[in-house]
Amino acid sequence: GAGVSQSPSNKVTEKGKDVELRCDPISGHTALYWYRQSLGQGLEFLIYFQGNSAPDKSGLPSDRFSAERTGGSVSTLTIQRTQQEDSAVYLCASSLTVGKRETQYFGPGTRLLVL
Amino acid sequence: ILNVEQSPQSLHVQEGDSTNFTCSFPSSNFYALHWYRWETAKSPEALFVMTLNGDEKKKGRISATLNTKEGYSYLYIKGSQPEDSATYLCALKTSYDKVIFGPGTSLSVIP
């Protein structure tokens, strides 16, 4: 595709349910990032993939959060037993590779609301 | 914990005014600095990549400077237009694969 796509664009769920967010990066981009923006906050780094491996999981806020990437392409971010504080916009970004000059191309985000 | 700060948090200017805002970061952790623009209901998009002390970048009416020794970057907008209304994010790269975003400066340009 022409850009990074994410689905769903909006998700409303009940506290305690699991949710799965999907990111399709730009074809050929080896690096993939997940961020979230809670209300009134800046972009918070969650996890980064280089290929299918995630060398840096330090940003995941709790063990309820997990992410995987298969085939060096699509990634899913799963939140188990959602809590109200998980409500945020979840953004995915990809870059051709990693490096000083590599800018990230962002998807439109998934707006998650946990009731 | 590394902190990237941006000021002001928000800004309202009249159309035609020039404006500038600041991104501050710990100079000892500098690897590269990126600026992004995030318009409402759209995705953040890259504006500038800055890697060397003294770098100056320009794109149309928007320009940026970088001082890695003192740990700051300025973003300037000359003759602001309503379409410049957005949140401007700076992102500090501390290594080839680590990036920390600032909280952003929200700019509103009043016609």
Short mmCIF file of N, CA, C and O in Angstrom, two decimals, chain B:
data_model
loop_
_atom_site.label_atom_id
_atom_site.label_comp_id
_atom_site.label_asym_id
_atom_site.label_seq_id
_atom_site.Cartn_x
_atom_site.Cartn_y
_atom_site.Cartn_z
N ILE B 1 15.74 8.82 33.70
CA ILE B 1 14.79 8.87 32.58
C ILE B 1 15.11 10.10 31.74
O ILE B 1 15.19 11.21 32.24
N LEU B 2 15.30 9.88 30.44
CA LEU B 2 15.58 10.99 29.55
C LEU B 2 14.32 11.78 29.27
O LEU B 2 13.25 11.21 29.08
N ASN B 3 14.47 13.10 29.23
CA ASN B 3 13.33 13.97 29.02
C ASN B 3 13.57 14.87 27.82
O ASN B 3 14.62 15.53 27.74
N VAL B 4 12.60 14.89 26.92
CA VAL B 4 12.63 15.85 25.82
C VAL B 4 11.49 16.83 26.09
O VAL B 4 10.35 16.41 26.27
N GLU B 5 11.83 18.10 26.16
CA GLU B 5 10.83 19.11 26.49
C GLU B 5 10.58 20.02 25.31
O GLU B 5 11.49 20.28 24.51
N GLN B 6 9.35 20.51 25.25
CA GLN B 6 9.00 21.46 24.20
C GLN B 6 8.24 22.62 24.83
O GLN B 6 7.43 22.44 25.73
N SER B 7 8.53 23.80 24.31
CA SER B 7 7.83 24.99 24.80
C SER B 7 7.59 25.96 23.66
O SER B 7 8.40 26.04 22.71
N PRO B 8 6.48 26.70 23.72
CA PRO B 8 5.43 26.55 24.72
C PRO B 8 4.59 25.31 24.46
O PRO B 8 4.74 24.67 23.42
N GLN B 9 3.70 25.01 25.37
CA GLN B 9 2.82 23.86 25.19
C GLN B 9 1.82 24.13 24.08
O GLN B 9 1.47 23.26 23.29
N SER B 10 1.33 25.40 24.05
CA SER B 10 0.41 25.78 22.98
C SER B 10 0.61 27.24 22.63
O SER B 10 1.15 28.02 23.44
N LEU B 11 0.16 27.58 21.45
CA LEU B 11 0.43 28.91 20.90
C LEU B 11 -0.73 29.29 19.98
O LEU B 11 -1.17 28.47 19.17
N HIS B 12 -1.21 30.51 20.14
CA HIS B 12 -2.23 31.04 19.24
C HIS B 12 -1.66 32.29 18.59
O HIS B 12 -1.24 33.21 19.30
N VAL B 13 -1.62 32.30 17.28
CA VAL B 13 -1.08 33.47 16.57
C VAL B 13 -2.05 33.90 15.49
O VAL B 13 -2.90 33.11 15.04
N GLN B 14 -1.91 35.14 15.07
CA GLN B 14 -2.73 35.66 13.98
C GLN B 14 -2.08 35.28 12.65
O GLN B 14 -0.84 35.18 12.54
N GLU B 15 -2.92 35.07 11.65
CA GLU B 15 -2.41 34.81 10.31
C GLU B 15 -1.43 35.90 9.92
O GLU B 15 -1.69 37.09 10.10
N GLY B 16 -0.30 35.48 9.36
CA GLY B 16 0.72 36.43 8.95
C GLY B 16 1.83 36.63 9.97
O GLY B 16 2.92 37.10 9.61
N ASP B 17 1.55 36.29 11.24
CA ASP B 17 2.59 36.42 12.26
C ASP B 17 3.65 35.35 12.06
O ASP B 17 3.37 34.26 11.57
N SER B 18 4.86 35.66 12.47
CA SER B 18 5.91 34.65 12.50
C SER B 18 6.03 34.14 13.93
O SER B 18 5.73 34.86 14.89
N THR B 19 6.42 32.91 14.07
CA THR B 19 6.46 32.31 15.40
C THR B 19 7.61 31.33 15.49
O THR B 19 8.18 30.90 14.48
N ASN B 20 7.96 30.98 16.70
CA ASN B 20 8.99 29.96 16.87
C ASN B 20 8.75 29.21 18.16
O ASN B 20 8.14 29.73 19.10
N PHE B 21 9.19 27.99 18.22
CA PHE B 21 9.12 27.20 19.44
C PHE B 21 10.37 26.36 19.60
O PHE B 21 11.18 26.25 18.69
N THR B 22 10.50 25.81 20.81
CA THR B 22 11.77 25.22 21.24
C THR B 22 11.60 23.75 21.60
O THR B 22 10.59 23.35 22.17
N CYS B 23 12.62 22.98 21.27
CA CYS B 23 12.75 21.60 21.73
C CYS B 23 14.06 21.52 22.51
O CYS B 23 15.11 21.89 21.98
N SER B 24 13.98 21.05 23.76
CA SER B 24 15.18 20.92 24.60
C SER B 24 15.43 19.46 24.92
O SER B 24 14.49 18.71 25.18
N PHE B 25 16.70 19.08 24.94
CA PHE B 25 17.04 17.68 25.16
C PHE B 25 18.40 17.60 25.85
O PHE B 25 19.19 18.54 25.79
N PRO B 26 18.69 16.47 26.51
CA PRO B 26 20.02 16.32 27.12
C PRO B 26 21.07 16.15 26.03
O PRO B 26 21.03 15.18 25.26
N SER B 27 22.01 17.07 25.96
CA SER B 27 22.97 17.08 24.86
C SER B 27 23.85 15.83 24.85
O SER B 27 24.31 15.40 23.78
N SER B 28 24.05 15.23 26.02
CA SER B 28 24.93 14.06 26.08
C SER B 28 24.32 12.85 25.42
O SER B 28 25.01 11.87 25.13
N ASN B 29 23.01 12.88 25.19
CA ASN B 29 22.33 11.72 24.59
C ASN B 29 21.99 11.93 23.12
O ASN B 29 21.26 11.15 22.54
N PHE B 30 22.52 12.99 22.54
CA PHE B 30 22.13 13.33 21.18
C PHE B 30 22.73 12.34 20.16
O PHE B 30 23.92 12.04 20.20
N TYR B 31 21.86 11.87 19.27
CA TYR B 31 22.29 11.09 18.11
C TYR B 31 21.74 11.74 16.85
O TYR B 31 22.43 11.91 15.87
N ALA B 32 20.47 12.12 16.90
CA ALA B 32 19.82 12.86 15.81
C ALA B 32 18.55 13.47 16.38
O ALA B 32 18.05 13.06 17.42
N LEU B 33 18.03 14.47 15.67
CA LEU B 33 16.77 15.10 16.07
C LEU B 33 15.86 15.19 14.86
O LEU B 33 16.28 15.62 13.79
N HIS B 34 14.62 14.78 15.07
CA HIS B 34 13.63 14.84 13.99
C HIS B 34 12.49 15.75 14.42
O HIS B 34 12.11 15.77 15.59
N TRP B 35 11.95 16.50 13.47
CA TRP B 35 10.74 17.28 13.70
C TRP B 35 9.60 16.68 12.87
O TRP B 35 9.79 16.31 11.70
N TYR B 36 8.42 16.61 13.51
CA TYR B 36 7.22 16.10 12.84
C TYR B 36 6.10 17.12 13.01
O TYR B 36 6.04 17.84 14.01
N ARG B 37 5.19 17.10 12.07
CA ARG B 37 3.96 17.90 12.19
C ARG B 37 2.78 16.96 12.25
O ARG B 37 2.68 16.03 11.43
N TRP B 38 1.88 17.20 13.20
CA TRP B 38 0.73 16.33 13.40
C TRP B 38 -0.53 17.17 13.34
O TRP B 38 -0.88 17.86 14.29
N GLU B 39 -1.21 17.09 12.19
CA GLU B 39 -2.47 17.80 12.03
C GLU B 39 -3.60 16.96 12.60
O GLU B 39 -3.56 15.71 12.53
N THR B 40 -4.61 17.62 13.09
CA THR B 40 -5.76 16.94 13.67
C THR B 40 -6.36 15.98 12.65
O THR B 40 -6.50 16.32 11.47
N ALA B 41 -6.67 14.79 13.10
CA ALA B 41 -7.30 13.74 12.28
C ALA B 41 -6.38 13.20 11.19
O ALA B 41 -6.84 12.49 10.29
N LYS B 42 -5.12 13.52 11.26
CA LYS B 42 -4.15 12.97 10.30
C LYS B 42 -3.02 12.29 11.06
O LYS B 42 -2.96 12.32 12.29
N SER B 43 -2.10 11.68 10.30
CA SER B 43 -0.94 11.04 10.91
C SER B 43 0.20 12.04 11.03
O SER B 43 0.32 12.94 10.21
N PRO B 44 1.06 11.87 12.03
CA PRO B 44 2.26 12.72 12.08
C PRO B 44 3.07 12.53 10.80
O PRO B 44 3.19 11.41 10.30
N GLU B 45 3.62 13.64 10.29
CA GLU B 45 4.47 13.52 9.11
C GLU B 45 5.79 14.23 9.35
O GLU B 45 5.86 15.24 10.04
N ALA B 46 6.84 13.68 8.77
CA ALA B 46 8.18 14.18 9.01
C ALA B 46 8.39 15.55 8.36
O ALA B 46 7.95 15.79 7.24
N LEU B 47 9.07 16.43 9.10
CA LEU B 47 9.44 17.74 8.58
C LEU B 47 10.94 17.80 8.31
O LEU B 47 11.36 18.10 7.19
N PHE B 48 11.73 17.57 9.33
CA PHE B 48 13.19 17.72 9.20
C PHE B 48 13.90 16.61 9.95
O PHE B 48 13.43 16.12 10.96
N VAL B 49 15.10 16.29 9.42
CA VAL B 49 16.03 15.42 10.11
C VAL B 49 17.29 16.25 10.34
O VAL B 49 17.83 16.83 9.40
N MET B 50 17.76 16.32 11.58
CA MET B 50 18.91 17.14 11.90
C MET B 50 19.93 16.29 12.65
O MET B 50 19.57 15.61 13.61
N THR B 51 21.16 16.33 12.17
CA THR B 51 22.15 15.42 12.75
C THR B 51 23.42 16.12 13.22
O THR B 51 24.17 15.53 14.00
N LEU B 52 23.69 17.32 12.74
CA LEU B 52 24.96 17.98 13.07
C LEU B 52 24.73 19.29 13.80
O LEU B 52 23.79 20.04 13.48
N ASN B 53 25.60 19.58 14.74
CA ASN B 53 25.53 20.85 15.45
C ASN B 53 25.60 22.00 14.44
O ASN B 53 26.46 21.99 13.55
N GLY B 54 24.67 22.95 14.56
CA GLY B 54 24.66 24.06 13.62
C GLY B 54 23.80 23.82 12.39
O GLY B 54 23.65 24.71 11.55
N ASP B 55 23.24 22.61 12.28
CA ASP B 55 22.36 22.31 11.14
C ASP B 55 21.26 23.35 11.05
O ASP B 55 20.69 23.77 12.05
N GLU B 56 20.98 23.75 9.82
CA GLU B 56 19.81 24.60 9.55
C GLU B 56 19.07 23.96 8.38
O GLU B 56 19.66 23.65 7.36
N LYS B 57 17.77 23.76 8.57
CA LYS B 57 16.95 23.15 7.53
C LYS B 57 15.80 24.09 7.19
O LYS B 57 15.33 24.82 8.05
N LYS B 58 15.36 24.04 5.94
CA LYS B 58 14.28 24.93 5.52
C LYS B 58 13.37 24.20 4.55
O LYS B 58 13.83 23.48 3.67
N LYS B 59 12.06 24.39 4.76
CA LYS B 59 11.07 23.84 3.85
C LYS B 59 9.97 24.89 3.72
O LYS B 59 9.14 25.03 4.62
N GLY B 60 10.02 25.64 2.62
CA GLY B 60 9.03 26.69 2.45
C GLY B 60 9.18 27.75 3.52
O GLY B 60 10.27 28.31 3.70
N ARG B 61 8.11 28.00 4.27
CA ARG B 61 8.13 29.03 5.32
C ARG B 61 8.60 28.48 6.66
O ARG B 61 8.67 29.23 7.63
N ILE B 62 8.90 27.21 6.72
CA ILE B 62 9.30 26.59 7.98
C ILE B 62 10.79 26.30 7.96
O ILE B 62 11.31 25.79 6.96
N SER B 63 11.45 26.62 9.04
CA SER B 63 12.88 26.33 9.14
C SER B 63 13.20 25.87 10.56
O SER B 63 12.40 26.06 11.48
N ALA B 64 14.36 25.24 10.70
CA ALA B 64 14.76 24.74 12.00
C ALA B 64 16.26 24.87 12.15
O ALA B 64 17.01 24.80 11.17
N THR B 65 16.68 25.08 13.40
CA THR B 65 18.10 25.13 13.71
C THR B 65 18.39 24.14 14.84
O THR B 65 17.49 23.73 15.57
N LEU B 66 19.66 23.79 14.97
CA LEU B 66 20.05 22.79 15.95
C LEU B 66 21.32 23.20 16.66
O LEU B 66 22.30 23.59 16.02
N ASN B 67 21.30 23.11 17.99
CA ASN B 67 22.48 23.32 18.81
C ASN B 67 22.64 22.09 19.69
O ASN B 67 21.94 21.94 20.70
N THR B 68 23.55 21.21 19.31
CA THR B 68 23.70 19.97 20.08
C THR B 68 24.52 20.18 21.34
O THR B 68 24.41 19.38 22.28
N LYS B 69 25.35 21.22 21.36
CA LYS B 69 26.20 21.45 22.54
C LYS B 69 25.37 21.88 23.74
O LYS B 69 25.63 21.47 24.87
N GLU B 70 24.37 22.72 23.47
CA GLU B 70 23.53 23.20 24.56
C GLU B 70 22.20 22.45 24.62
O GLU B 70 21.42 22.65 25.55
N GLY B 71 21.93 21.60 23.66
CA GLY B 71 20.76 20.73 23.72
C GLY B 71 19.44 21.41 23.40
O GLY B 71 18.50 21.32 24.19
N TYR B 72 19.39 22.09 22.25
CA TYR B 72 18.09 22.63 21.85
C TYR B 72 18.01 22.75 20.33
O TYR B 72 19.00 22.80 19.62
N SER B 73 16.76 22.80 19.88
CA SER B 73 16.45 23.04 18.48
C SER B 73 15.28 24.01 18.43
O SER B 73 14.36 23.92 19.25
N TYR B 74 15.35 24.95 17.51
CA TYR B 74 14.26 25.89 17.31
C TYR B 74 13.55 25.58 15.99
O TYR B 74 14.20 25.27 14.99
N LEU B 75 12.24 25.71 16.01
CA LEU B 75 11.46 25.62 14.78
C LEU B 75 10.82 26.98 14.55
O LEU B 75 10.21 27.54 15.47
N TYR B 76 11.00 27.52 13.35
CA TYR B 76 10.46 28.84 13.01
C TYR B 76 9.42 28.69 11.91
O TYR B 76 9.61 27.93 10.96
N ILE B 77 8.35 29.45 12.02
CA ILE B 77 7.37 29.53 10.94
C ILE B 77 7.22 31.01 10.60
O ILE B 77 6.84 31.82 11.45
N LYS B 78 7.49 31.33 9.35
CA LYS B 78 7.42 32.73 8.89
C LYS B 78 6.06 32.96 8.24
O LYS B 78 5.63 32.16 7.40
N GLY B 79 5.38 34.03 8.63
CA GLY B 79 4.11 34.34 8.00
C GLY B 79 3.09 33.21 8.14
O GLY B 79 2.62 32.66 7.15
N SER B 80 2.77 32.87 9.37
CA SER B 80 1.90 31.72 9.65
C SER B 80 0.59 31.79 8.86
O SER B 80 -0.02 32.86 8.71
N GLN B 81 0.16 30.63 8.39
CA GLN B 81 -1.11 30.48 7.67
C GLN B 81 -1.99 29.51 8.45
O GLN B 81 -1.49 28.65 9.19
N PRO B 82 -3.31 29.59 8.27
CA PRO B 82 -4.20 28.67 8.98
C PRO B 82 -3.84 27.20 8.77
O PRO B 82 -3.98 26.39 9.69
N GLU B 83 -3.33 26.87 7.59
CA GLU B 83 -2.98 25.47 7.33
C GLU B 83 -1.75 25.01 8.12
O GLU B 83 -1.41 23.82 8.11
N ASP B 84 -1.06 25.95 8.77
CA ASP B 84 0.06 25.58 9.64
C ASP B 84 -0.41 25.08 10.99
O ASP B 84 0.39 24.58 11.80
N SER B 85 -1.70 25.25 11.28
CA SER B 85 -2.24 24.81 12.58
C SER B 85 -2.05 23.31 12.72
O SER B 85 -2.51 22.52 11.89
N ALA B 86 -1.35 22.93 13.76
CA ALA B 86 -1.01 21.52 13.98
C ALA B 86 -0.25 21.43 15.29
O ALA B 86 0.09 22.45 15.91
N THR B 87 0.04 20.21 15.69
CA THR B 87 0.98 19.99 16.80
C THR B 87 2.33 19.65 16.22
O THR B 87 2.42 18.80 15.32
N TYR B 88 3.36 20.32 16.68
CA TYR B 88 4.71 20.11 16.18
C TYR B 88 5.48 19.31 17.23
O TYR B 88 5.61 19.73 18.38
N LEU B 89 5.97 18.17 16.80
CA LEU B 89 6.66 17.25 17.70
C LEU B 89 8.14 17.20 17.35
O LEU B 89 8.50 17.13 16.18
N CYS B 90 8.98 17.23 18.37
CA CYS B 90 10.38 16.91 18.11
C CYS B 90 10.65 15.53 18.71
O CYS B 90 10.00 15.11 19.67
N ALA B 91 11.56 14.83 18.10
CA ALA B 91 11.89 13.47 18.51
C ALA B 91 13.40 13.34 18.57
O ALA B 91 14.08 13.54 17.57
N LEU B 92 13.90 13.01 19.76
CA LEU B 92 15.34 12.82 19.95
C LEU B 92 15.69 11.37 19.71
O LEU B 92 15.11 10.48 20.34
N LYS B 93 16.62 11.14 18.81
CA LYS B 93 17.15 9.78 18.67
C LYS B 93 18.40 9.71 19.55
O LYS B 93 19.31 10.53 19.41
N THR B 94 18.42 8.73 20.44
CA THR B 94 19.57 8.57 21.33
C THR B 94 20.51 7.48 20.83
O THR B 94 21.63 7.35 21.32
N SER B 95 20.05 6.70 19.91
CA SER B 95 20.88 5.71 19.22
C SER B 95 20.17 5.37 17.93
O SER B 95 19.12 5.93 17.62
N TYR B 96 20.72 4.43 17.18
CA TYR B 96 20.16 4.16 15.85
C TYR B 96 18.71 3.69 15.91
O TYR B 96 17.96 3.87 14.96
N ASP B 97 18.33 3.11 17.04
CA ASP B 97 16.98 2.55 17.09
C ASP B 97 16.14 3.06 18.27
O ASP B 97 15.06 2.54 18.51
N LYS B 98 16.62 4.04 19.00
CA LYS B 98 15.86 4.55 20.14
C LYS B 98 15.45 5.99 19.90
O LYS B 98 16.28 6.83 19.55
N VAL B 99 14.19 6.27 20.12
CA VAL B 99 13.67 7.62 19.88
C VAL B 99 12.73 8.01 21.02
O VAL B 99 11.96 7.19 21.51
N ILE B 100 12.85 9.25 21.44
CA ILE B 100 12.00 9.80 22.50
C ILE B 100 11.33 11.05 21.95
O ILE B 100 12.01 11.98 21.51
N PHE B 101 10.00 11.05 21.97
CA PHE B 101 9.25 12.20 21.48
C PHE B 101 9.02 13.21 22.61
O PHE B 101 8.80 12.84 23.77
N GLY B 102 9.04 14.48 22.24
CA GLY B 102 8.62 15.52 23.15
C GLY B 102 7.10 15.58 23.19
O GLY B 102 6.43 14.93 22.38
N PRO B 103 6.54 16.35 24.12
CA PRO B 103 5.09 16.41 24.27
C PRO B 103 4.39 17.22 23.19
O PRO B 103 3.16 17.16 23.07
N GLY B 104 5.17 17.99 22.42
CA GLY B 104 4.58 18.74 21.32
C GLY B 104 4.23 20.17 21.67
O GLY B 104 4.03 20.51 22.84
N THR B 105 4.19 21.01 20.66
CA THR B 105 3.67 22.38 20.76
C THR B 105 2.48 22.46 19.83
O THR B 105 2.60 22.17 18.63
N SER B 106 1.34 22.83 20.38
CA SER B 106 0.12 22.94 19.60
C SER B 106 -0.02 24.37 19.08
O SER B 106 -0.09 25.31 19.86
N LEU B 107 -0.03 24.52 17.77
CA LEU B 107 -0.11 25.84 17.15
C LEU B 107 -1.48 26.03 16.52
O LEU B 107 -1.94 25.18 15.75
N SER B 108 -2.11 27.14 16.85
CA SER B 108 -3.36 27.53 16.20
C SER B 108 -3.15 28.87 15.52
O SER B 108 -2.72 29.83 16.16
N VAL B 109 -3.42 28.91 14.22
CA VAL B 109 -3.27 30.16 13.47
C VAL B 109 -4.66 30.69 13.17
O VAL B 109 -5.46 30.03 12.50
N ILE B 110 -4.93 31.87 13.67
CA ILE B 110 -6.27 32.46 13.57
C ILE B 110 -6.34 33.32 12.31
O ILE B 110 -5.54 34.21 12.13
N PRO B 111 -7.33 33.01 11.44
CA PRO B 111 -7.42 33.78 10.18
C PRO B 111 -7.78 35.24 10.45
O PRO B 111 -8.40 35.57 11.43
#
